[in-house]
Short mmCIF file of C-alpha atoms in Angstrom, two decimals:
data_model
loop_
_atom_site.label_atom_id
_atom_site.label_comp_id
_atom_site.label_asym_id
_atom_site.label_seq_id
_atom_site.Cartn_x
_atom_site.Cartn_y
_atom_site.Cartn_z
CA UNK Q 1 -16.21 -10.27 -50.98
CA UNK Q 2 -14.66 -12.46 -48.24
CA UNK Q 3 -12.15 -9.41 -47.18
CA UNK Q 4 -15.12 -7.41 -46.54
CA UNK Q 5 -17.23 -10.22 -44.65
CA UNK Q 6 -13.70 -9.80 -42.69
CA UNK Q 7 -13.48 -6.32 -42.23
CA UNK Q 8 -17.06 -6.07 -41.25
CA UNK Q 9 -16.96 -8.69 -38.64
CA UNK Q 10 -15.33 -7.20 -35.58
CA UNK Q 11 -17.19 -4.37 -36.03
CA UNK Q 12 -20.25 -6.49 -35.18
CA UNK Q 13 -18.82 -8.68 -32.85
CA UNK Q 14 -18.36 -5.37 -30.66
CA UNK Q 15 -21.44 -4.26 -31.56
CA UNK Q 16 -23.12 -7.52 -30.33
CA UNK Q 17 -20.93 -7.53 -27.29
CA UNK Q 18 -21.76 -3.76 -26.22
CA UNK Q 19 -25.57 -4.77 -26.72
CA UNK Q 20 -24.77 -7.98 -24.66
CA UNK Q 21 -23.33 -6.57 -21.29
CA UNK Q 22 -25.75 -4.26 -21.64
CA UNK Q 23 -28.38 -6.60 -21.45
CA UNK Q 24 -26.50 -8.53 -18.82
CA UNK Q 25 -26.19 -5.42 -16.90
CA UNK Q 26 -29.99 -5.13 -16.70
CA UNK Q 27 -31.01 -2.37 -14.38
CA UNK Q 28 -27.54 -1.37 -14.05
CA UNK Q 29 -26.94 -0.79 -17.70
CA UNK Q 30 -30.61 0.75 -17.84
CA UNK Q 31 -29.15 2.97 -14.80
CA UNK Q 32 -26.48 4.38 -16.18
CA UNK Q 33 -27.72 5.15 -19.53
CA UNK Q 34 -30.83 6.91 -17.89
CA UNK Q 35 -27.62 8.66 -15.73
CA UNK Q 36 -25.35 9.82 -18.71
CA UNK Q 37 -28.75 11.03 -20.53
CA UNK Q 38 -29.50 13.04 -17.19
CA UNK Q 39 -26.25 14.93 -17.02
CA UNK Q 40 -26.62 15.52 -21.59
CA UNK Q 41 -29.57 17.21 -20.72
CA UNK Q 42 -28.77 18.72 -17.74
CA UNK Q 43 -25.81 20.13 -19.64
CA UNK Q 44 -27.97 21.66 -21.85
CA UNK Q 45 -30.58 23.29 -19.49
CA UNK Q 46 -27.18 25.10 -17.85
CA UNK Q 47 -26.04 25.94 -20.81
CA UNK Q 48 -29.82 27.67 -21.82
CA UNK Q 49 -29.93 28.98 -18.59
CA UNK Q 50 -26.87 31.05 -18.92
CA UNK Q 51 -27.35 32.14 -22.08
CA UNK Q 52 -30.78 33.26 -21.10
CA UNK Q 53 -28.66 34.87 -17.88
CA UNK Q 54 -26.75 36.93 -20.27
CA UNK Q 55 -29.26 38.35 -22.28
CA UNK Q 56 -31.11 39.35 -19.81
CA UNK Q 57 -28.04 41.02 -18.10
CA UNK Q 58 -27.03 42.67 -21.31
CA UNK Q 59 -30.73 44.25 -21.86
CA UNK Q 60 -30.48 45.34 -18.17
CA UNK Q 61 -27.15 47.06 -17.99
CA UNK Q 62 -27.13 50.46 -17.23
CA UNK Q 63 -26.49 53.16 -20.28
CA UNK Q 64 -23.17 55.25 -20.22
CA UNK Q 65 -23.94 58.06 -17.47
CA UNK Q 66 -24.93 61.46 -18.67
CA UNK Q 67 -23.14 64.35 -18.04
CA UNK Q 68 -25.53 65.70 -15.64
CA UNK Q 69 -25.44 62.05 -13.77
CA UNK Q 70 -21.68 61.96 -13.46
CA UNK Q 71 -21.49 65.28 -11.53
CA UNK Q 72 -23.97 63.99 -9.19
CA UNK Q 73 -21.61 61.19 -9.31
CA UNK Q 74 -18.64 63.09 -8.53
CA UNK Q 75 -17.15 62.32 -4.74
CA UNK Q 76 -17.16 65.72 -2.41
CA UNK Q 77 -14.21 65.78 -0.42
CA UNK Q 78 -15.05 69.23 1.24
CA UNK Q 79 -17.76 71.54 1.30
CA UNK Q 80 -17.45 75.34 1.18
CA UNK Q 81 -20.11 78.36 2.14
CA UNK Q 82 -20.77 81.65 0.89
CA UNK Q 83 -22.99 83.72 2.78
CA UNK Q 84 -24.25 86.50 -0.24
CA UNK Q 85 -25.94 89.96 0.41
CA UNK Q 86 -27.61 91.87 -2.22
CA UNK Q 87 -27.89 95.27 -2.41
CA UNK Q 88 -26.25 95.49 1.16
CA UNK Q 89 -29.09 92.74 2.44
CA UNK Q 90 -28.60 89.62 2.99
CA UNK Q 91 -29.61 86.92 0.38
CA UNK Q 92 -28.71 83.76 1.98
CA UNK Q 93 -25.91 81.17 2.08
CA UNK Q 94 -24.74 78.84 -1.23
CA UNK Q 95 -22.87 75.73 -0.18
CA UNK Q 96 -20.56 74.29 -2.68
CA UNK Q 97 -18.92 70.76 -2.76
CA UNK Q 98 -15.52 70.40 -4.17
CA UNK Q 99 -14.11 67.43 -5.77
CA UNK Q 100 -10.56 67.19 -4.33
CA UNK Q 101 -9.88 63.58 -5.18
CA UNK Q 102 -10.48 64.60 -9.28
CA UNK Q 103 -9.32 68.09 -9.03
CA UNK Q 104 -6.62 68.33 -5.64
CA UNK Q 105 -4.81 71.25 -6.68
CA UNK Q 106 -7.86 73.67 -8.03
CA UNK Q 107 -9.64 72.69 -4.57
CA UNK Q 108 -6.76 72.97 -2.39
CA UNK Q 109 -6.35 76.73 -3.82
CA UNK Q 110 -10.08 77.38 -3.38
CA UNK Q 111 -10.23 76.40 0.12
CA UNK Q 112 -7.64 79.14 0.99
CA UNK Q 113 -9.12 81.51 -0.77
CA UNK Q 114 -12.76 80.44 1.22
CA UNK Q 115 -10.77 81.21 4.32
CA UNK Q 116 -8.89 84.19 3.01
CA UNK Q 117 -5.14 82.15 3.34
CA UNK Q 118 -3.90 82.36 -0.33
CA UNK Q 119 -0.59 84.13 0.98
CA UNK Q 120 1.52 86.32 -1.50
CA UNK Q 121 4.56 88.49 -1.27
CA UNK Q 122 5.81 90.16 1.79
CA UNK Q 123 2.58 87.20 3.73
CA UNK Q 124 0.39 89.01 2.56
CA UNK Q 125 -3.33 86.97 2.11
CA UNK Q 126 -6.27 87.62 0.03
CA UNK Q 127 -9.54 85.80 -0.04
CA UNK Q 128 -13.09 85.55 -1.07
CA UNK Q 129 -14.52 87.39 1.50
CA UNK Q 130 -16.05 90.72 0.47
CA UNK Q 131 -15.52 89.39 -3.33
CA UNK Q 132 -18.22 90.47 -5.84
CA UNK Q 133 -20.64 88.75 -8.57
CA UNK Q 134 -19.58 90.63 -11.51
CA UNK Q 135 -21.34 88.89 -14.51
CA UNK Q 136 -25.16 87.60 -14.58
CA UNK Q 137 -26.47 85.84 -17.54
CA UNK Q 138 -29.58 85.00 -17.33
CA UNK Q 139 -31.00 81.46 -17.29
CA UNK Q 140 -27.35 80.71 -18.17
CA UNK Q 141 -24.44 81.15 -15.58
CA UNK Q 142 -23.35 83.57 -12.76
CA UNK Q 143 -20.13 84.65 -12.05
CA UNK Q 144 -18.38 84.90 -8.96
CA UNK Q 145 -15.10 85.74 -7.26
CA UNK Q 146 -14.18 89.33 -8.54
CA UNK Q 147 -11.52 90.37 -5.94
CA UNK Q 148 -9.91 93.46 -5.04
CA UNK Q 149 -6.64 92.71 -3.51
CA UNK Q 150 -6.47 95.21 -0.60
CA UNK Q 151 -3.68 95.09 2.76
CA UNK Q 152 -6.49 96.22 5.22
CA UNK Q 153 -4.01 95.73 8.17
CA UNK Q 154 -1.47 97.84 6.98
CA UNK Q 155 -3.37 100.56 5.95
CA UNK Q 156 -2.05 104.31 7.09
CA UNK Q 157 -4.20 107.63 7.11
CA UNK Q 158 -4.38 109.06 4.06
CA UNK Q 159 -3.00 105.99 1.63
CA UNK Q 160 -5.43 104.64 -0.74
CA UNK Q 161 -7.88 102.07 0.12
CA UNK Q 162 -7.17 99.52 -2.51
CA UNK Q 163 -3.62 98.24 -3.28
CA UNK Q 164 -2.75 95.54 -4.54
CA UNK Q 165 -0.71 92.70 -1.90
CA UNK Q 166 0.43 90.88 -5.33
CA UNK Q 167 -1.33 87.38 -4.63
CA UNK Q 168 -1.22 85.11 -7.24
CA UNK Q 169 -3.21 82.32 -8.07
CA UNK Q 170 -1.46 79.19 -8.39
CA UNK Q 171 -1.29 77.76 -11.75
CA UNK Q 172 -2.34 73.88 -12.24
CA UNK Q 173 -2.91 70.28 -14.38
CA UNK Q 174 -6.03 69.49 -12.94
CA UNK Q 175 -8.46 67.61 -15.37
CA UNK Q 176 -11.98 66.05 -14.26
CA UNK Q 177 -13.29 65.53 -17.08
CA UNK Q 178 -16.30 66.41 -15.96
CA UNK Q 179 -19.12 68.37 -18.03
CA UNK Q 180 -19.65 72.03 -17.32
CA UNK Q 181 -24.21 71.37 -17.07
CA UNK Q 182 -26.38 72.65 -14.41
CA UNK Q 183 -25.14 72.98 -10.86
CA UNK Q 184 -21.62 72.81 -12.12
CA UNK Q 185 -18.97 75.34 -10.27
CA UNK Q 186 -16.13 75.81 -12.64
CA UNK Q 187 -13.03 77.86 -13.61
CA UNK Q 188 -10.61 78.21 -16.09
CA UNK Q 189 -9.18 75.08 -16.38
CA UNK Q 190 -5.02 75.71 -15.48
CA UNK Q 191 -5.74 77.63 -12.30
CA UNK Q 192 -4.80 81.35 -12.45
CA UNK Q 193 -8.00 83.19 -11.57
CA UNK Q 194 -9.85 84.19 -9.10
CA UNK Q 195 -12.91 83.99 -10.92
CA UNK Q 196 -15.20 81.25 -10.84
CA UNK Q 197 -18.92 80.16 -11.70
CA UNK Q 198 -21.97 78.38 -11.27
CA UNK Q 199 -24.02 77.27 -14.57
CA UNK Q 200 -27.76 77.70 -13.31
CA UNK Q 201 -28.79 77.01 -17.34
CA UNK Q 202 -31.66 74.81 -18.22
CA UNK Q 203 -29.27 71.83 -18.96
CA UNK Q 204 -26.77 72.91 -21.78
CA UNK Q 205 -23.43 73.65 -21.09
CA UNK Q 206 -22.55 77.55 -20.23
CA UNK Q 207 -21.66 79.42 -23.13
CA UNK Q 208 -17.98 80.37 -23.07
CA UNK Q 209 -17.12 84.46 -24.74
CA UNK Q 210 -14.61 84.70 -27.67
CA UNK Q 211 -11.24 84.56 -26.33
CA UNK Q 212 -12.47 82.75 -22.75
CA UNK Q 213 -10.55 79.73 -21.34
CA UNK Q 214 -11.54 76.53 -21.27
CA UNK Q 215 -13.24 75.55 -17.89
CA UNK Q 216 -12.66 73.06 -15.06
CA UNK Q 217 -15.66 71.69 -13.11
CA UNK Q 218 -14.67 71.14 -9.76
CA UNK Q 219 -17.77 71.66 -7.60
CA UNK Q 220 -20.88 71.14 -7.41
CA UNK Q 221 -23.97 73.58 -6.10
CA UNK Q 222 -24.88 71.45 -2.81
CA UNK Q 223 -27.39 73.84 -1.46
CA UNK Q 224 -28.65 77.90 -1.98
CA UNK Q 225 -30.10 77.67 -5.33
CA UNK Q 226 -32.66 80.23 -3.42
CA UNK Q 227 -29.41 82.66 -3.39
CA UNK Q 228 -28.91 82.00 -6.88
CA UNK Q 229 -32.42 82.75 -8.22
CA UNK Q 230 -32.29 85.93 -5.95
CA UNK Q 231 -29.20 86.83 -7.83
CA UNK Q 232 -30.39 85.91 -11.24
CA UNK Q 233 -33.25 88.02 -10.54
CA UNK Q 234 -31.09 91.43 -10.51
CA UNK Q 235 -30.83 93.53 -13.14
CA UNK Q 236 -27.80 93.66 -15.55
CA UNK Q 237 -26.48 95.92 -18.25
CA UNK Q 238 -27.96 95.35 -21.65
CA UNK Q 239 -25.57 94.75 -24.60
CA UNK Q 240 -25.47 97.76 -26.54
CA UNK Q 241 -23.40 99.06 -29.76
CA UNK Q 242 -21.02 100.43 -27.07
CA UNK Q 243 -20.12 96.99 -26.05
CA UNK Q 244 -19.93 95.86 -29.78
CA UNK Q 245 -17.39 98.85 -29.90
CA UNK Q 246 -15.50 97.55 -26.85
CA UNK Q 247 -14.94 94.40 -28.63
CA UNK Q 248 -13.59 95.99 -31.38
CA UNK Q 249 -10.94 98.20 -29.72
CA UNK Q 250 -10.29 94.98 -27.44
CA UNK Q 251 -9.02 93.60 -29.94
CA UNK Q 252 -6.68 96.09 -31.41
CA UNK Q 253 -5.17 96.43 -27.98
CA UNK Q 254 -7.10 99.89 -26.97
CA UNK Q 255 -6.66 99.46 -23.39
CA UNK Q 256 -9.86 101.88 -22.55
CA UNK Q 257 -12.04 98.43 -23.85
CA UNK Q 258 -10.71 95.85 -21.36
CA UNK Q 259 -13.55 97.11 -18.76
CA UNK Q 260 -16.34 95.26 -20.29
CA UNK Q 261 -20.14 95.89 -18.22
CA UNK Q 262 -22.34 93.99 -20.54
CA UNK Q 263 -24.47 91.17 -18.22
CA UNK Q 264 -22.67 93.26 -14.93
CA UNK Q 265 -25.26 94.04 -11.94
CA UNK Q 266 -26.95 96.92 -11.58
CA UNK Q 267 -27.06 96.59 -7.67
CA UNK Q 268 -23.76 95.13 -5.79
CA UNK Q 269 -23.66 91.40 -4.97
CA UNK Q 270 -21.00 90.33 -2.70
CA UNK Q 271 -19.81 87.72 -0.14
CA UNK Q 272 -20.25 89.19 3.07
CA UNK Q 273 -18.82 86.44 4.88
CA UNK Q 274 -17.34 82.54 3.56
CA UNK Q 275 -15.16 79.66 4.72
CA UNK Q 276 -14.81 75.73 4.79
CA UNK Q 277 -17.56 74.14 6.87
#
């Protein structure tokens, strides 16, 4: 019993003390216990407030972008125009934007091509000018750049009108990552074609044909979606059991099915004039 009466009694003689000089303290001691209770709770309220702060933050934060918001997204380093006739009269002019910081290359070769610079053997250029639209799917995509490679300036009486000045198109890595939705202007992704395309679909992505590349989206449509309603509103070629045929011998390597004229125009669509504004 008397070790514990021990034990016990420093425990209360600091117990007694601390109550003491607080008492001697007064409105000091009053002060600063009012003081350290002030910054406890204004610990807390912080605390609250932030967590509060975060929620709130968190429920507010935008959702991942859609497809259709990261090509509207997607910076436009250069803009290129395409002045279209239909049927010999003039439709209009489509203005594309290209994304040359994402895609450098694919751009780079498009812009010569818009100004009729891709150079080839013996200097010889080719371009997009006088280029036709040679497939029209409706409500789905149109496509552009058909070219016919001719050496207008070195043309003598009597030669053929079309030869070919052996331009290639460069081959490349480019990758956006971007979806191929409405108002996209894409390609094979890899470079190697003139061909290109707008998707003028209702918001799904175009439709690719057995055997088609992937695509690269490098562009977007910036203005003329006029030209491309006039153009979607020309007749095509309807799919018959011809084309089903074609298909067929395609694929067995009969080289009289390569020519395929399903979804081509009836009337001729081509780029009178084009260039980098």
């Amino acid at each position: 019993m008397l070790p514990l009466l021990a034990a016990l009694l420093p425990l209360t003689a600091v117990g007694v003390g601390s109550a003491a000089g607080a008492s001697e303290g007064g409105l000091g001691g009053d002060s600063a216990a009012s003081a350290t209770a002030g910054a406890m709770a204004g610990a807390v309220a912080a605390t609250a407030q932030s967590t509060v702060s975060a929620a709130s933050s968190a429920s507010s934060a935008p959702e991942a972008a859609t497809p259709e918001a990261a090509l509207a997204a997607a910076h436009v380093t250069d803009r290129v125009y395409f002045d279209v006739a239909i049927g010999g009269r003039p439709a209009g002019r489509l203005v594309i934007g290209l994304f040359g910081d994402a895609a450098p290359a694919t751009a780079t070769t498009f812009k010569a091509l818009a100004e009729g610079r891709l150079r080839g053997r013996a200097g010889r250029t080719v371009g997009y000018k006088y280029s036709t639209v040679w497939r029209v799917r409706k409500g789905a995509r149109i496509d552009f750049g058909r070219v016919v490679q001719i050496d207008s300036l070195n043309q003598l009486p009597g030669t053929p009108q079309r030869v070919d000045v052996g331009v290639e198109v460069p081959l490349n890595s480019d990758a956006t990552g971007l979806r191929d939705v409405v108002g996209a202007v894409s390609g094979p992704a890899g470079g190697g074609a003139f061909e290109w395309r707008v998707n003028v679909g209702s918001g799904a992505e175009i439709e690719l044909s057995p055997g088609e590349p992937e695509t690269l989206v490098f562009g977007r449509v910036l203005d003329g979606w006029d030209v491309l309603d006039a153009i979607g509103g020309v007749a095509v070629n309807q799919k018959t059991m011809r084309d089903g045929l074609k298909k067929v011998g395609k694929a067995i390597g009969d080289s009289r099915a390569k020519v395929m004229t399903e979804d081509k125009p009836l009337i001729k669509i081509a780029v009178m004039d084009c260039g980098v504004l």
